mmCIF file of C-alpha atoms in Angstrom:
data_model
loop_
_atom_site.group_PDB
_atom_site.id
_atom_site.type_symbol
_atom_site.label_atom_id
_atom_site.label_comp_id
_atom_site.label_asym_id
_atom_site.label_seq_id
_atom_site.Cartn_x
_atom_site.Cartn_y
_atom_site.Cartn_z
ATOM 1 C CA MET A 1 15.275 -3.814 -26.231
ATOM 2 C CA VAL A 2 15.613 -2.665 -22.950
ATOM 3 C CA ASN A 3 12.506 -4.001 -21.466
ATOM 4 C CA PRO A 4 11.584 -7.387 -22.950
ATOM 5 C CA GLU A 5 8.264 -8.869 -22.292
ATOM 6 C CA MET A 6 7.712 -9.965 -18.799
ATOM 7 C CA VAL A 7 7.020 -13.870 -18.696
ATOM 8 C CA MET A 8 4.877 -15.365 -15.814
ATOM 9 C CA PHE A 9 5.245 -19.043 -15.447
ATOM 10 C CA GLU A 10 2.863 -21.009 -13.344
ATOM 11 C CA GLU A 11 4.954 -22.492 -10.818
ATOM 12 C CA GLU A 12 6.475 -19.210 -9.897
ATOM 13 C CA LEU A 13 3.166 -17.388 -9.811
ATOM 14 C CA LEU A 14 1.812 -20.044 -7.441
ATOM 15 C CA GLN A 15 4.818 -19.487 -5.327
ATOM 16 C CA ILE A 16 4.303 -15.672 -5.285
ATOM 17 C CA GLN A 17 0.394 -16.335 -4.703
ATOM 18 C CA ALA A 18 1.341 -18.592 -1.824
ATOM 19 C CA ILE A 19 3.468 -15.825 -0.381
ATOM 20 C CA CYS A 20 0.711 -13.223 -0.621
ATOM 21 C CA GLU A 21 -1.576 -15.523 1.180
ATOM 22 C CA ARG A 22 0.628 -16.025 3.849
ATOM 23 C CA LEU A 23 1.468 -12.217 4.202
ATOM 24 C CA VAL A 24 -2.357 -11.619 4.727
ATOM 25 C CA ARG A 25 -2.399 -14.315 7.377
ATOM 26 C CA ASP A 26 0.478 -13.076 8.938
ATOM 27 C CA ALA A 27 0.118 -9.424 8.982
ATOM 28 C CA ASN A 28 -3.668 -9.871 9.857
ATOM 29 C CA ALA A 29 -4.079 -7.687 6.234
ATOM 30 C CA ALA A 30 -7.135 -7.011 4.560
ATOM 31 C CA ALA A 31 -5.625 -7.569 1.127
ATOM 32 C CA VAL A 32 -1.984 -7.951 -0.709
ATOM 33 C CA PHE A 33 -1.432 -7.165 -4.039
ATOM 34 C CA ILE A 34 1.832 -7.495 -6.223
ATOM 35 C CA VAL A 35 1.797 -4.812 -9.152
ATOM 36 C CA ASP A 36 4.405 -4.735 -11.870
ATOM 37 C CA LYS A 37 6.123 -1.275 -11.870
ATOM 38 C CA ASN A 38 4.464 -0.558 -15.205
ATOM 39 C CA GLY A 39 0.728 -1.051 -13.531
ATOM 40 C CA GLN A 40 -0.144 -4.603 -14.373
ATOM 41 C CA LEU A 41 -1.674 -6.748 -11.350
ATOM 42 C CA ILE A 42 0.587 -9.947 -10.827
ATOM 43 C CA ALA A 43 -1.062 -11.457 -7.636
ATOM 44 C CA GLU A 44 -3.507 -10.433 -5.108
ATOM 45 C CA ALA A 45 -4.708 -12.087 -1.996
ATOM 46 C CA GLY A 46 -7.233 -11.446 0.720
ATOM 47 C CA GLU A 47 -10.565 -9.417 0.971
ATOM 48 C CA THR A 48 -10.320 -8.428 -2.838
ATOM 49 C CA GLU A 49 -13.980 -8.709 -4.082
ATOM 50 C CA ASN A 50 -15.229 -5.572 -3.659
ATOM 51 C CA LEU A 51 -12.053 -3.983 -4.906
ATOM 52 C CA ASP A 52 -11.416 -2.436 -8.174
ATOM 53 C CA THR A 53 -7.804 -4.298 -8.555
ATOM 54 C CA THR A 54 -6.969 -3.091 -12.044
ATOM 55 C CA SER A 55 -7.518 0.335 -11.190
ATOM 56 C CA LEU A 56 -5.619 -0.218 -7.777
ATOM 57 C CA ALA A 57 -2.459 -1.786 -9.786
ATOM 58 C CA THR A 58 -2.271 1.269 -12.185
ATOM 59 C CA LEU A 59 -2.872 3.909 -9.534
ATOM 60 C CA THR A 60 -0.393 2.571 -7.076
ATOM 61 C CA ALA A 61 2.422 2.127 -10.057
ATOM 62 C CA GLY A 62 1.694 5.716 -10.878
ATOM 63 C CA ASN A 63 2.042 6.925 -7.558
ATOM 64 C CA MET A 64 5.339 5.136 -7.074
ATOM 65 C CA ALA A 65 6.540 6.357 -10.257
ATOM 66 C CA ALA A 66 5.949 9.892 -9.233
ATOM 67 C CA THR A 67 7.427 9.523 -5.774
ATOM 68 C CA GLY A 68 10.319 7.819 -7.820
ATOM 69 C CA GLY A 69 10.745 11.261 -9.781
ATOM 70 C CA ILE A 70 10.622 13.314 -6.748
ATOM 71 C CA ALA A 71 13.291 10.988 -5.013
ATOM 72 C CA LYS A 72 15.588 11.380 -7.840
ATOM 73 C CA LEU A 73 15.030 15.425 -7.576
ATOM 74 C CA LEU A 74 16.192 15.010 -3.805
ATOM 75 C CA LYS A 75 19.273 13.178 -4.986
ATOM 76 C CA GLU A 76 17.833 9.993 -3.727
ATOM 77 C CA ASN A 77 17.478 6.889 -5.539
ATOM 78 C CA ASP A 78 13.978 5.771 -4.782
ATOM 79 C CA PHE A 79 11.414 6.078 -2.002
ATOM 80 C CA ALA A 80 11.342 2.210 -1.559
ATOM 81 C CA THR A 81 8.750 2.221 1.263
ATOM 82 C CA GLN A 82 5.350 4.266 1.581
ATOM 83 C CA PHE A 83 2.649 4.478 4.104
ATOM 84 C CA HIS A 84 -0.580 5.990 3.420
ATOM 85 C CA GLU A 85 -2.819 6.394 6.558
ATOM 86 C CA GLY A 86 -6.586 6.685 6.314
ATOM 87 C CA GLN A 87 -9.449 7.086 8.820
ATOM 88 C CA ARG A 88 -10.218 3.099 8.560
ATOM 89 C CA ARG A 89 -7.916 1.638 6.097
ATOM 90 C CA HIS A 90 -4.322 2.191 5.536
ATOM 91 C CA MET A 91 -1.907 1.020 2.730
ATOM 92 C CA HIS A 92 1.744 0.013 2.981
ATOM 93 C CA ILE A 93 3.786 -0.058 -0.280
ATOM 94 C CA GLN A 94 7.285 -1.550 -0.673
ATOM 95 C CA VAL A 95 9.373 -1.749 -3.965
ATOM 96 C CA VAL A 96 10.743 -5.322 -3.989
ATOM 97 C CA GLY A 97 14.054 -5.740 -5.971
ATOM 98 C CA GLN A 98 13.444 -2.790 -8.125
ATOM 99 C CA ARG A 99 11.125 -4.782 -9.867
ATOM 100 C CA VAL A 100 7.695 -5.253 -8.550
ATOM 101 C CA ILE A 101 5.533 -3.076 -5.747
ATOM 102 C CA LEU A 102 4.202 -5.095 -3.100
ATOM 103 C CA VAL A 103 1.119 -3.581 -1.530
ATOM 104 C CA VAL A 104 -0.525 -4.113 1.930
ATOM 105 C CA VAL A 105 -4.023 -2.744 2.711
ATOM 106 C CA PHE A 106 -4.759 -3.291 6.183
ATOM 107 C CA ASP A 107 -7.403 -1.706 8.837
ATOM 108 C CA GLU A 108 -7.617 -1.843 12.644
ATOM 109 C CA ARG A 109 -7.113 -5.460 13.052
ATOM 110 C CA SER A 110 -3.379 -4.848 12.271
ATOM 111 C CA SER A 111 -0.667 -2.125 12.778
ATOM 112 C CA LEU A 112 1.952 -0.528 10.848
ATOM 113 C CA GLY A 113 4.793 -2.198 13.163
ATOM 114 C CA LEU A 114 3.670 -5.935 12.181
ATOM 115 C CA VAL A 115 2.694 -4.955 8.530
ATOM 116 C CA ARG A 116 6.573 -3.687 8.041
ATOM 117 C CA LEU A 117 7.837 -6.734 9.983
ATOM 118 C CA ARG A 118 5.978 -8.939 7.883
ATOM 119 C CA VAL A 119 6.656 -7.195 4.675
ATOM 120 C CA ARG A 120 10.440 -7.541 5.166
ATOM 121 C CA ARG A 121 10.428 -11.083 4.845
ATOM 122 C CA ALA A 122 7.751 -11.443 2.216
ATOM 123 C CA SER A 123 10.080 -9.049 0.338
ATOM 124 C CA GLN A 124 12.934 -11.264 0.250
ATOM 125 C CA GLU A 125 11.033 -14.243 -0.751
ATOM 126 C CA ILE A 126 9.292 -12.223 -3.421
ATOM 127 C CA ASP A 127 12.667 -11.493 -4.733
ATOM 128 C CA SER A 128 14.146 -14.624 -4.752
ATOM 129 C CA VAL A 129 11.033 -16.175 -6.983
ATOM 130 C CA PHE A 130 11.461 -13.323 -9.299
ATOM 131 C CA GLU A 131 15.365 -14.043 -9.471
ATOM 132 C CA VAL A 132 14.603 -17.692 -10.050
ATOM 133 C CA MET A 133 12.075 -16.746 -12.888
ATOM 134 C CA LEU A 134 14.139 -14.054 -14.761
ATOM 135 C CA SER A 135 17.007 -16.662 -14.791
ATOM 136 C CA LYS A 136 14.670 -18.915 -16.594
ATOM 137 C CA VAL A 137 13.890 -16.764 -19.023
ATOM 138 C CA ALA A 138 17.632 -15.498 -19.722
ATOM 139 C CA GLU A 139 18.844 -19.294 -20.000
ATOM 140 C CA ALA A 140 16.415 -20.553 -22.226
ATOM 141 C CA PRO A 141 14.506 -17.591 -24.236
ATOM 142 C CA MET A 142 11.082 -18.449 -25.244
ATOM 143 C CA ALA A 143 9.461 -17.916 -28.522
ATOM 144 C CA SER A 144 6.632 -15.629 -28.097
ATOM 145 C CA PRO A 145 3.444 -17.627 -27.757
ATOM 146 C CA PHE A 146 2.129 -15.167 -30.109
ATOM 147 C CA ALA A 147 4.575 -16.199 -32.920
ATOM 148 C CA GLU A 148 2.250 -18.509 -34.657
ATOM 149 C CA ILE A 149 -0.730 -15.926 -34.914
ATOM 150 C CA THR A 150 -1.916 -15.079 -38.250
ATOM 151 C CA ASP A 151 -3.329 -11.711 -39.425
ATOM 152 C CA GLU A 152 -6.770 -13.567 -39.486
ATOM 153 C CA ASP A 153 -6.647 -14.164 -35.747
ATOM 154 C CA ILE A 154 -5.753 -10.338 -35.122
ATOM 155 C CA ASP A 155 -8.665 -9.254 -37.657
ATOM 156 C CA ASN A 156 -10.741 -11.593 -35.774
ATOM 157 C CA LEU A 157 -10.457 -9.753 -32.431
ATOM 158 C CA PHE A 158 -11.943 -6.605 -34.021
ATOM 159 C CA ASN A 159 -14.943 -8.078 -35.628
ATOM 160 C CA ASP A 160 -17.492 -7.800 -32.699
ATOM 161 C CA MET B 1 6.542 -4.021 -21.811
ATOM 162 C CA ALA B 2 3.794 -6.755 -22.613
ATOM 163 C CA ILE B 3 3.245 -9.356 -19.726
ATOM 164 C CA PHE B 4 2.492 -12.791 -20.778
ATOM 165 C CA ASN B 5 0.886 -14.466 -17.968
ATOM 166 C CA TYR B 6 1.063 -18.335 -18.613
ATOM 167 C CA SER B 7 -0.945 -18.877 -15.179
ATOM 168 C CA SER B 8 -4.007 -17.217 -16.302
ATOM 169 C CA ARG B 9 -3.439 -17.170 -19.979
ATOM 170 C CA GLU B 10 -3.451 -13.425 -20.255
ATOM 171 C CA ILE B 11 -1.395 -11.184 -22.216
ATOM 172 C CA SER B 12 -1.388 -7.202 -21.384
ATOM 173 C CA CYS B 13 -0.187 -4.231 -23.269
ATOM 174 C CA LYS B 14 0.062 -0.803 -22.880
ATOM 175 C CA ILE B 15 -0.909 1.821 -25.180
ATOM 176 C CA VAL B 16 -0.240 5.703 -24.735
ATOM 177 C CA TYR B 17 -2.074 8.238 -26.338
ATOM 178 C CA TYR B 18 0.525 11.351 -26.761
ATOM 179 C CA GLY B 19 0.058 14.805 -28.148
ATOM 180 C CA PRO B 20 -0.262 18.643 -27.229
ATOM 181 C CA GLY B 21 -2.501 20.077 -24.627
ATOM 182 C CA LEU B 22 -6.086 19.903 -25.558
ATOM 183 C CA CYS B 23 -5.728 17.800 -28.822
ATOM 184 C CA GLY B 24 -8.132 15.119 -27.626
ATOM 185 C CA LYS B 25 -6.148 12.389 -26.113
ATOM 186 C CA THR B 26 -9.016 12.262 -23.102
ATOM 187 C CA THR B 27 -11.765 12.648 -25.554
ATOM 188 C CA ASN B 28 -10.540 9.576 -27.427
ATOM 189 C CA LEU B 29 -10.569 7.371 -24.245
ATOM 190 C CA GLN B 30 -14.062 8.804 -23.084
ATOM 191 C CA TYR B 31 -15.551 7.963 -26.413
ATOM 192 C CA ILE B 32 -13.875 4.562 -26.486
ATOM 193 C CA TYR B 33 -15.218 4.004 -22.961
ATOM 194 C CA ASN B 34 -18.975 5.170 -23.720
ATOM 195 C CA LYS B 35 -19.187 2.876 -26.944
ATOM 196 C CA THR B 36 -17.491 -0.200 -25.438
ATOM 197 C CA SER B 37 -19.696 -2.741 -23.850
ATOM 198 C CA PRO B 38 -19.292 -3.137 -19.985
ATOM 199 C CA ASN B 39 -18.134 -6.708 -20.040
ATOM 200 C CA ALA B 40 -15.260 -5.590 -22.309
ATOM 201 C CA ARG B 41 -14.018 -2.485 -20.338
ATOM 202 C CA GLY B 42 -13.196 -1.608 -16.636
ATOM 203 C CA LYS B 43 -13.735 1.547 -15.190
ATOM 204 C CA MET B 44 -11.917 4.701 -16.641
ATOM 205 C CA ILE B 45 -9.891 6.844 -14.278
ATOM 206 C CA SER B 46 -9.075 10.435 -14.905
ATOM 207 C CA LEU B 47 -6.547 12.021 -12.684
ATOM 208 C CA ALA B 48 -7.259 15.509 -13.668
ATOM 209 C CA THR B 49 -7.469 19.130 -12.236
ATOM 210 C CA GLU B 50 -10.502 21.081 -11.288
ATOM 211 C CA THR B 51 -10.709 22.630 -14.583
ATOM 212 C CA GLU B 52 -10.479 19.020 -16.069
ATOM 213 C CA ARG B 53 -7.241 18.927 -17.665
ATOM 214 C CA THR B 54 -5.123 15.846 -17.081
ATOM 215 C CA LEU B 55 -2.831 15.848 -14.292
ATOM 216 C CA PHE B 56 -1.138 12.726 -14.213
ATOM 217 C CA PHE B 57 -3.113 10.340 -16.663
ATOM 218 C CA ASP B 58 -6.134 8.934 -17.633
ATOM 219 C CA PHE B 59 -6.701 5.320 -17.819
ATOM 220 C CA LEU B 60 -9.057 2.690 -19.412
ATOM 221 C CA PRO B 61 -8.518 -1.128 -19.528
ATOM 222 C CA LEU B 62 -10.175 -3.177 -22.378
ATOM 223 C CA SER B 63 -10.792 -6.903 -23.127
ATOM 224 C CA LEU B 64 -10.601 -7.351 -26.507
ATOM 225 C CA GLY B 65 -11.067 -11.070 -26.790
ATOM 226 C CA GLU B 66 -9.018 -14.223 -27.172
ATOM 227 C CA ILE B 67 -5.980 -15.117 -29.533
ATOM 228 C CA ARG B 68 -4.829 -18.702 -29.558
ATOM 229 C CA GLY B 69 -6.224 -19.224 -25.967
ATOM 230 C CA PHE B 70 -4.776 -15.962 -24.554
ATOM 231 C CA LYS B 71 -7.128 -13.222 -23.279
ATOM 232 C CA THR B 72 -5.832 -10.012 -24.662
ATOM 233 C CA ARG B 73 -6.003 -7.022 -22.422
ATOM 234 C CA PHE B 74 -5.224 -3.389 -23.593
ATOM 235 C CA HIS B 75 -4.492 -0.602 -20.915
ATOM 236 C CA LEU B 76 -5.266 2.506 -22.521
ATOM 237 C CA TYR B 77 -3.343 5.653 -20.907
ATOM 238 C CA THR B 78 -3.439 9.217 -21.880
ATOM 239 C CA VAL B 79 -0.431 11.712 -20.734
ATOM 240 C CA PRO B 80 -0.763 15.406 -19.812
ATOM 241 C CA GLY B 81 -0.500 17.542 -22.784
ATOM 242 C CA GLN B 82 0.482 20.567 -20.936
ATOM 243 C CA VAL B 83 4.157 21.526 -21.591
ATOM 244 C CA PHE B 84 5.090 21.824 -17.882
ATOM 245 C CA TYR B 85 3.891 18.383 -17.099
ATOM 246 C CA GLY B 86 7.012 16.779 -19.093
ATOM 247 C CA ALA B 87 8.061 14.756 -16.227
ATOM 248 C CA ILE B 88 4.722 13.181 -15.696
ATOM 249 C CA ARG B 89 4.585 12.592 -19.540
ATOM 250 C CA LYS B 90 7.820 10.555 -19.176
ATOM 251 C CA LEU B 91 6.573 8.410 -16.310
ATOM 252 C CA VAL B 92 3.495 7.416 -18.042
ATOM 253 C CA LEU B 93 5.557 6.278 -21.203
ATOM 254 C CA LYS B 94 7.338 3.670 -19.121
ATOM 255 C CA GLY B 95 6.793 0.182 -20.523
ATOM 256 C CA VAL B 96 4.775 1.225 -23.391
ATOM 257 C CA ASP B 97 4.206 -1.084 -26.057
ATOM 258 C CA GLY B 98 2.070 1.076 -28.721
ATOM 259 C CA ILE B 99 1.820 4.742 -29.054
ATOM 260 C CA VAL B 100 -1.166 7.094 -30.520
ATOM 261 C CA PHE B 101 -0.003 10.463 -31.411
ATOM 262 C CA VAL B 102 -2.894 12.728 -31.365
ATOM 263 C CA ALA B 103 -2.291 15.954 -33.425
ATOM 264 C CA ASP B 104 -4.422 18.964 -33.263
ATOM 265 C CA SER B 105 -5.144 19.697 -36.789
ATOM 266 C CA GLN B 106 -5.648 23.592 -36.396
ATOM 267 C CA ILE B 107 -3.073 25.708 -38.037
ATOM 268 C CA MET B 108 -2.308 27.756 -35.106
ATOM 269 C CA ARG B 109 -1.445 24.398 -32.990
ATOM 270 C CA THR B 110 1.342 23.533 -35.692
ATOM 271 C CA GLU B 111 3.930 24.349 -33.408
ATOM 272 C CA ALA B 112 2.603 22.645 -30.430
ATOM 273 C CA ASN B 113 2.425 19.521 -32.527
ATOM 274 C CA LEU B 114 5.801 19.568 -33.525
ATOM 275 C CA GLU B 115 6.924 20.381 -29.873
ATOM 276 C CA SER B 116 5.017 17.404 -28.504
ATOM 277 C CA MET B 117 6.652 15.151 -31.150
ATOM 278 C CA ASP B 118 10.161 16.191 -30.158
ATOM 279 C CA ASN B 119 9.044 15.925 -26.537
ATOM 280 C CA LEU B 120 7.778 11.808 -27.381
ATOM 281 C CA ARG B 121 11.037 11.130 -29.007
ATOM 282 C CA GLU B 122 13.126 12.506 -26.127
ATOM 283 C CA ASN B 123 11.082 10.852 -23.656
ATOM 284 C CA LEU B 124 11.489 7.548 -25.255
ATOM 285 C CA LEU B 125 14.939 7.915 -25.671
ATOM 286 C CA ASP B 126 15.497 8.466 -22.155
ATOM 287 C CA HIS B 127 13.834 5.091 -21.648
ATOM 288 C CA GLY B 128 15.854 3.623 -24.117
ATOM 289 C CA TYR B 129 13.285 3.107 -26.873
ATOM 290 C CA SER B 130 13.194 4.986 -30.177
ATOM 291 C CA LEU B 131 9.978 5.873 -31.728
ATOM 292 C CA GLU B 132 11.226 3.795 -35.052
ATOM 293 C CA ARG B 133 10.847 0.615 -33.212
ATOM 294 C CA VAL B 134 7.912 1.177 -31.143
ATOM 295 C CA PRO B 135 4.444 0.582 -32.867
ATOM 296 C CA TYR B 136 2.797 4.012 -33.359
ATOM 297 C CA VAL B 137 0.166 5.513 -35.311
ATOM 298 C CA VAL B 138 -0.983 9.086 -35.973
ATOM 299 C CA GLN B 139 -4.626 10.663 -35.604
ATOM 300 C CA TYR B 140 -5.082 14.337 -37.196
ATOM 301 C CA ASN B 141 -7.920 15.065 -34.882
ATOM 302 C CA LYS B 142 -10.407 18.254 -34.737
ATOM 303 C CA ARG B 143 -10.946 17.940 -38.619
ATOM 304 C CA ASP B 144 -14.420 19.712 -37.972
ATOM 305 C CA LEU B 145 -12.900 22.893 -37.074
ATOM 306 C CA PRO B 146 -12.362 25.775 -39.230
ATOM 307 C CA ALA B 147 -8.729 26.849 -40.169
ATOM 308 C CA VAL B 148 -7.413 23.402 -39.936
ATOM 309 C CA ALA B 149 -4.235 22.467 -41.709
ATOM 310 C CA PRO B 150 -4.490 20.146 -45.069
ATOM 311 C CA VAL B 151 -3.837 16.506 -44.305
ATOM 312 C CA SER B 152 -0.937 16.380 -46.550
ATOM 313 C CA GLU B 153 0.945 19.221 -44.498
ATOM 314 C CA LEU B 154 0.371 17.444 -41.258
ATOM 315 C CA ARG B 155 1.774 14.334 -42.902
ATOM 316 C CA ALA B 156 4.681 15.895 -44.009
ATOM 317 C CA ALA B 157 5.491 17.623 -40.603
ATOM 318 C CA LEU B 158 4.322 14.896 -38.202
ATOM 319 C CA ASN B 159 4.461 11.556 -40.048
ATOM 320 C CA PRO B 160 7.366 11.486 -42.520
ATOM 321 C CA ALA B 161 7.955 7.712 -41.657
ATOM 322 C CA GLY B 162 4.466 6.936 -43.170
ATOM 323 C CA VAL B 163 2.935 5.215 -40.320
ATOM 324 C CA PRO B 164 -0.529 4.361 -40.206
ATOM 325 C CA GLU B 165 -2.706 7.654 -39.945
ATOM 326 C CA PHE B 166 -6.314 8.769 -39.352
ATOM 327 C CA GLU B 167 -8.472 11.439 -39.681
ATOM 328 C CA GLY B 168 -10.332 12.362 -36.490
ATOM 329 C CA ILE B 169 -13.197 13.906 -34.929
ATOM 330 C CA ALA B 170 -12.922 12.612 -31.340
ATOM 331 C CA THR B 171 -15.856 14.682 -30.045
ATOM 332 C CA GLN B 172 -18.121 12.769 -32.468
ATOM 333 C CA GLY B 173 -16.038 9.396 -32.375
ATOM 334 C CA LEU B 174 -14.847 9.751 -35.990
ATOM 335 C CA GLY B 175 -11.698 7.588 -36.542
ATOM 336 C CA VAL B 176 -11.365 6.880 -32.567
ATOM 337 C CA PHE B 177 -12.026 2.976 -33.025
ATOM 338 C CA GLU B 178 -10.071 2.960 -36.330
ATOM 339 C CA THR B 179 -6.896 4.491 -34.719
ATOM 340 C CA LEU B 180 -7.437 1.940 -31.736
ATOM 341 C CA LYS B 181 -7.644 -0.917 -33.699
ATOM 342 C CA SER B 182 -4.608 -0.098 -36.170
ATOM 343 C CA VAL B 183 -2.283 0.452 -32.818
ATOM 344 C CA ALA B 184 -3.790 -2.557 -31.418
ATOM 345 C CA LYS B 185 -2.754 -4.705 -34.483
ATOM 346 C CA LEU B 186 0.791 -3.168 -34.732
ATOM 347 C CA VAL B 187 1.211 -3.991 -31.241
ATOM 348 C CA LEU B 188 0.124 -7.508 -31.816
ATOM 349 C CA LEU B 189 2.231 -7.951 -34.740
ATOM 350 C CA ASP B 190 5.412 -6.594 -32.881
ATOM 351 C CA LEU B 191 4.604 -9.427 -30.072
ATOM 352 C CA ARG B 192 4.338 -11.898 -33.178
ATOM 353 C CA ARG B 193 8.080 -10.838 -34.078
ATOM 354 C CA GLY B 194 8.814 -11.405 -30.470
ATOM 355 C CA GLY B 195 8.731 -7.895 -29.206
ATOM 356 C CA ARG B 196 11.727 -5.308 -29.911
ATOM 357 C CA ARG B 197 14.518 -7.233 -28.672
#
């Protein structure tokens, strides 16, 4: 199997969450997200209450996948950084370690320069957290938490 | 690629509806969206052209409930069926955990079904998966239309492996939830085995 399930542990997730929260402060950002390349949301920080974060994660991953496809047509490996400029809100998107996507939403309280600067440091930190997490999984492969489920458990899901 | 999140105790899985253009993939998702309680579903997103043909994908997040204390979330996607959107179909398949192949039962669409099935196999191979190892089910849609092929013929052409199969009339919801439940079950059983490693 090329892509085994991704396993997120509490310890590393807390570290990633802390990095996101600091990035919101350091970059004066409105919101920060970390999205897996397949479109699943991993962490979020900042003003996210009025945002549809699930959709945002999916569309960001789709967007990155599409531009990645364009990059290959142009004989580039990837376009690792993207910037979308709106009238009030802007978005900076950065691929981190070929694994996850770091999204920063910001407005007039910040600037592209500041966001880029802060994203650079945060990316390195996020990458090293994922390195640790992946090596953990590789060293001690875990049994699936679903290894013990019964047919009945599954049927119960669909009884509503 | 399912994600087990031990912190929030959630598992997220990705299911892709595949099939030729106009076979009813988006209609399946729309029916599921309309018939699911708002607590159990998120917003449905359709990236479509002005003529409502899928351009990139449709997306519908569903929350099915808990298994052993893990919230199970299913993210349903469709691919654009039209032949020239091949590159996009491949992108959507990335990280897939389960597949629904929606076939158009009309005799005149036989070739399109076969072509789409071949395309699915190729695209999976490019991602390093094989259809034999990915949980998948088949839906023979549009059973209400005139000039449909008998199920036995469709089965011989599209389901030689004998995976779970369903007759569907997606516009009326017939077979839609049966198909979804079946693929969701296969995905969970696959996770029980520890995935496709």
